[in-house]
Amino acid sequence: MVEVGPHWDAVRAPVDIGERALELLGGATGAVIADYAQMYWLIPPGSAQYWRRLPTVQALGAASTSYVGVPPIGHTTGPVLHWRVPFGPDRYLTDSPLLRGALAQAVAAELGPDRKVGR
């Protein structure tokens, strides 16, 4: 377990929403950790602090102490803790506004148009 905040914050989403967001981000995604039914994006510290709430999505790091399991670099298959998108020298943090936009679209698509998604 690694404390969120000193080097990166994290955004957690259920795997169904996360997979859709990954499709939307394409090559713009940074490293992504998966653990059973959750996915975690690493983002710059404090960059999601003022996000409007998205149903089923949680920003970790800004408000309270949080920890995320970080798998060994070569662990790239699951369902247990693994890199869904491996960490590497050219793939580390995801741009926070791009991620927020992709997650908002994914939430709307997965949960339906009658769910309020803050913009």
mmCIF file of C-alpha atoms in Angstrom:
data_model
loop_
_atom_site.group_PDB
_atom_site.id
_atom_site.type_symbol
_atom_site.label_atom_id
_atom_site.label_comp_id
_atom_site.label_asym_id
_atom_site.label_seq_id
_atom_site.Cartn_x
_atom_site.Cartn_y
_atom_site.Cartn_z
ATOM 1 C CA MET A 1 0.000 0.000 0.000
ATOM 2 C CA VAL A 2 1.271 3.455 -0.937
ATOM 3 C CA GLU A 3 -0.029 6.703 0.510
ATOM 4 C CA VAL A 4 -1.842 8.868 -2.009
ATOM 5 C CA GLY A 5 -0.724 12.484 -2.163
ATOM 6 C CA PRO A 6 3.026 12.927 -1.909
ATOM 7 C CA HIS A 7 3.777 12.016 -5.541
ATOM 8 C CA TRP A 8 0.344 11.463 -7.082
ATOM 9 C CA ASP A 9 -3.348 11.377 -6.277
ATOM 10 C CA ALA A 10 -5.644 8.656 -7.543
ATOM 11 C CA VAL A 11 -9.113 8.440 -9.058
ATOM 12 C CA ARG A 12 -11.087 5.251 -8.442
ATOM 13 C CA ALA A 13 -13.896 4.000 -10.688
ATOM 14 C CA PRO A 14 -15.753 0.700 -11.068
ATOM 15 C CA VAL A 15 -14.312 -1.468 -13.817
ATOM 16 C CA ASP A 16 -17.304 -1.097 -16.203
ATOM 17 C CA ILE A 17 -17.003 2.703 -16.128
ATOM 18 C CA GLY A 18 -13.217 2.498 -16.100
ATOM 19 C CA GLU A 19 -13.021 0.358 -19.221
ATOM 20 C CA ARG A 20 -15.286 2.765 -21.103
ATOM 21 C CA ALA A 21 -13.170 5.717 -19.925
ATOM 22 C CA LEU A 22 -10.012 3.921 -21.101
ATOM 23 C CA GLU A 23 -11.539 3.568 -24.581
ATOM 24 C CA LEU A 24 -12.349 7.278 -24.616
ATOM 25 C CA LEU A 25 -8.869 8.295 -23.433
ATOM 26 C CA GLY A 26 -7.013 6.043 -25.853
ATOM 27 C CA GLY A 27 -3.301 6.778 -25.825
ATOM 28 C CA ALA A 28 -3.815 9.801 -23.549
ATOM 29 C CA THR A 29 -4.165 7.636 -20.443
ATOM 30 C CA GLY A 30 -1.394 7.310 -17.941
ATOM 31 C CA ALA A 31 -0.762 4.255 -15.795
ATOM 32 C CA VAL A 32 -3.863 2.482 -14.450
ATOM 33 C CA ILE A 33 -4.026 0.018 -11.565
ATOM 34 C CA ALA A 34 -6.798 -2.592 -11.434
ATOM 35 C CA ASP A 35 -7.888 -4.629 -8.431
ATOM 36 C CA TYR A 36 -10.928 -6.887 -8.795
ATOM 37 C CA ALA A 37 -13.824 -4.568 -9.729
ATOM 38 C CA GLN A 38 -12.004 -1.217 -9.327
ATOM 39 C CA MET A 39 -9.618 0.796 -11.483
ATOM 40 C CA TYR A 40 -7.279 3.557 -10.278
ATOM 41 C CA TRP A 41 -5.725 6.320 -12.391
ATOM 42 C CA LEU A 42 -2.672 8.150 -11.090
ATOM 43 C CA ILE A 43 -3.004 11.926 -11.498
ATOM 44 C CA PRO A 44 -0.954 14.967 -10.410
ATOM 45 C CA PRO A 45 -1.325 15.735 -6.686
ATOM 46 C CA GLY A 46 -4.267 18.016 -5.926
ATOM 47 C CA SER A 47 -5.528 18.069 -9.522
ATOM 48 C CA ALA A 48 -8.940 16.549 -8.725
ATOM 49 C CA GLN A 49 -9.446 18.501 -5.519
ATOM 50 C CA TYR A 50 -12.226 20.672 -6.960
ATOM 51 C CA TRP A 51 -13.875 18.180 -9.310
ATOM 52 C CA ARG A 52 -17.652 18.106 -9.169
ATOM 53 C CA ARG A 53 -18.823 14.743 -7.934
ATOM 54 C CA LEU A 54 -19.365 11.929 -10.440
ATOM 55 C CA PRO A 55 -21.590 8.997 -9.403
ATOM 56 C CA THR A 56 -19.503 5.908 -8.489
ATOM 57 C CA VAL A 57 -16.177 7.770 -9.046
ATOM 58 C CA GLN A 58 -13.981 8.922 -6.168
ATOM 59 C CA ALA A 59 -10.925 11.179 -6.123
ATOM 60 C CA LEU A 60 -8.440 10.070 -3.469
ATOM 61 C CA GLY A 61 -5.806 12.222 -1.862
ATOM 62 C CA ALA A 62 -7.100 15.757 -1.536
ATOM 63 C CA ALA A 63 -9.477 15.496 1.405
ATOM 64 C CA SER A 64 -8.071 12.754 3.592
ATOM 65 C CA THR A 65 -5.291 10.210 3.920
ATOM 66 C CA SER A 66 -5.812 7.346 1.482
ATOM 67 C CA TYR A 67 -3.754 4.372 0.374
ATOM 68 C CA VAL A 68 -3.702 2.475 -2.916
ATOM 69 C CA GLY A 69 -2.207 -0.933 -3.528
ATOM 70 C CA VAL A 70 0.561 -0.657 -6.123
ATOM 71 C CA PRO A 71 1.460 -3.889 -7.917
ATOM 72 C CA PRO A 72 4.971 -4.955 -8.922
ATOM 73 C CA ILE A 73 5.905 -3.484 -12.306
ATOM 74 C CA GLY A 74 5.633 -6.814 -14.162
ATOM 75 C CA HIS A 75 2.252 -7.808 -12.758
ATOM 76 C CA THR A 76 -0.060 -7.049 -15.704
ATOM 77 C CA THR A 77 -2.845 -9.622 -15.401
ATOM 78 C CA GLY A 78 -5.640 -9.974 -12.857
ATOM 79 C CA PRO A 79 -8.230 -10.156 -11.396
ATOM 80 C CA VAL A 80 -6.195 -9.317 -8.292
ATOM 81 C CA LEU A 81 -3.973 -6.243 -8.029
ATOM 82 C CA HIS A 82 -2.237 -5.585 -11.369
ATOM 83 C CA TRP A 83 -1.358 -2.864 -13.875
ATOM 84 C CA ARG A 84 -4.268 -2.526 -16.323
ATOM 85 C CA VAL A 85 -2.127 0.023 -18.199
ATOM 86 C CA PRO A 86 1.493 -0.520 -17.159
ATOM 87 C CA PHE A 87 3.551 2.203 -15.560
ATOM 88 C CA GLY A 88 6.576 3.197 -17.626
ATOM 89 C CA PRO A 89 8.940 6.046 -18.457
ATOM 90 C CA ASP A 90 6.482 7.439 -21.018
ATOM 91 C CA ARG A 91 3.310 6.487 -19.126
ATOM 92 C CA TYR A 92 2.799 7.723 -15.592
ATOM 93 C CA LEU A 93 0.232 10.402 -14.649
ATOM 94 C CA THR A 94 -3.022 11.000 -16.539
ATOM 95 C CA ASP A 95 -4.060 14.558 -17.377
ATOM 96 C CA SER A 96 -6.768 15.310 -14.809
ATOM 97 C CA PRO A 97 -9.193 17.344 -17.009
ATOM 98 C CA LEU A 98 -9.010 14.722 -19.787
ATOM 99 C CA LEU A 99 -9.705 11.958 -17.277
ATOM 100 C CA ARG A 100 -12.625 13.871 -15.729
ATOM 101 C CA GLY A 101 -14.192 14.337 -19.172
ATOM 102 C CA ALA A 102 -13.783 10.673 -20.107
ATOM 103 C CA LEU A 103 -15.190 9.505 -16.776
ATOM 104 C CA ALA A 104 -18.173 11.872 -17.054
ATOM 105 C CA GLN A 105 -18.985 10.436 -20.496
ATOM 106 C CA ALA A 106 -18.502 6.876 -19.228
ATOM 107 C CA VAL A 107 -20.758 7.436 -16.210
ATOM 108 C CA ALA A 108 -23.493 8.925 -18.414
ATOM 109 C CA ALA A 109 -23.242 6.030 -20.872
ATOM 110 C CA GLU A 110 -23.174 3.295 -18.207
ATOM 111 C CA LEU A 111 -25.729 4.710 -15.764
ATOM 112 C CA GLY A 112 -28.092 6.250 -18.305
ATOM 113 C CA PRO A 113 -29.157 9.776 -19.209
ATOM 114 C CA ASP A 114 -31.401 10.195 -16.163
ATOM 115 C CA ARG A 115 -28.386 10.202 -13.777
ATOM 116 C CA LYS A 116 -27.070 13.685 -13.042
ATOM 117 C CA VAL A 117 -23.433 14.074 -13.995
ATOM 118 C CA GLY A 118 -21.851 17.346 -12.856
ATOM 119 C CA ARG A 119 -19.918 19.245 -15.512
#
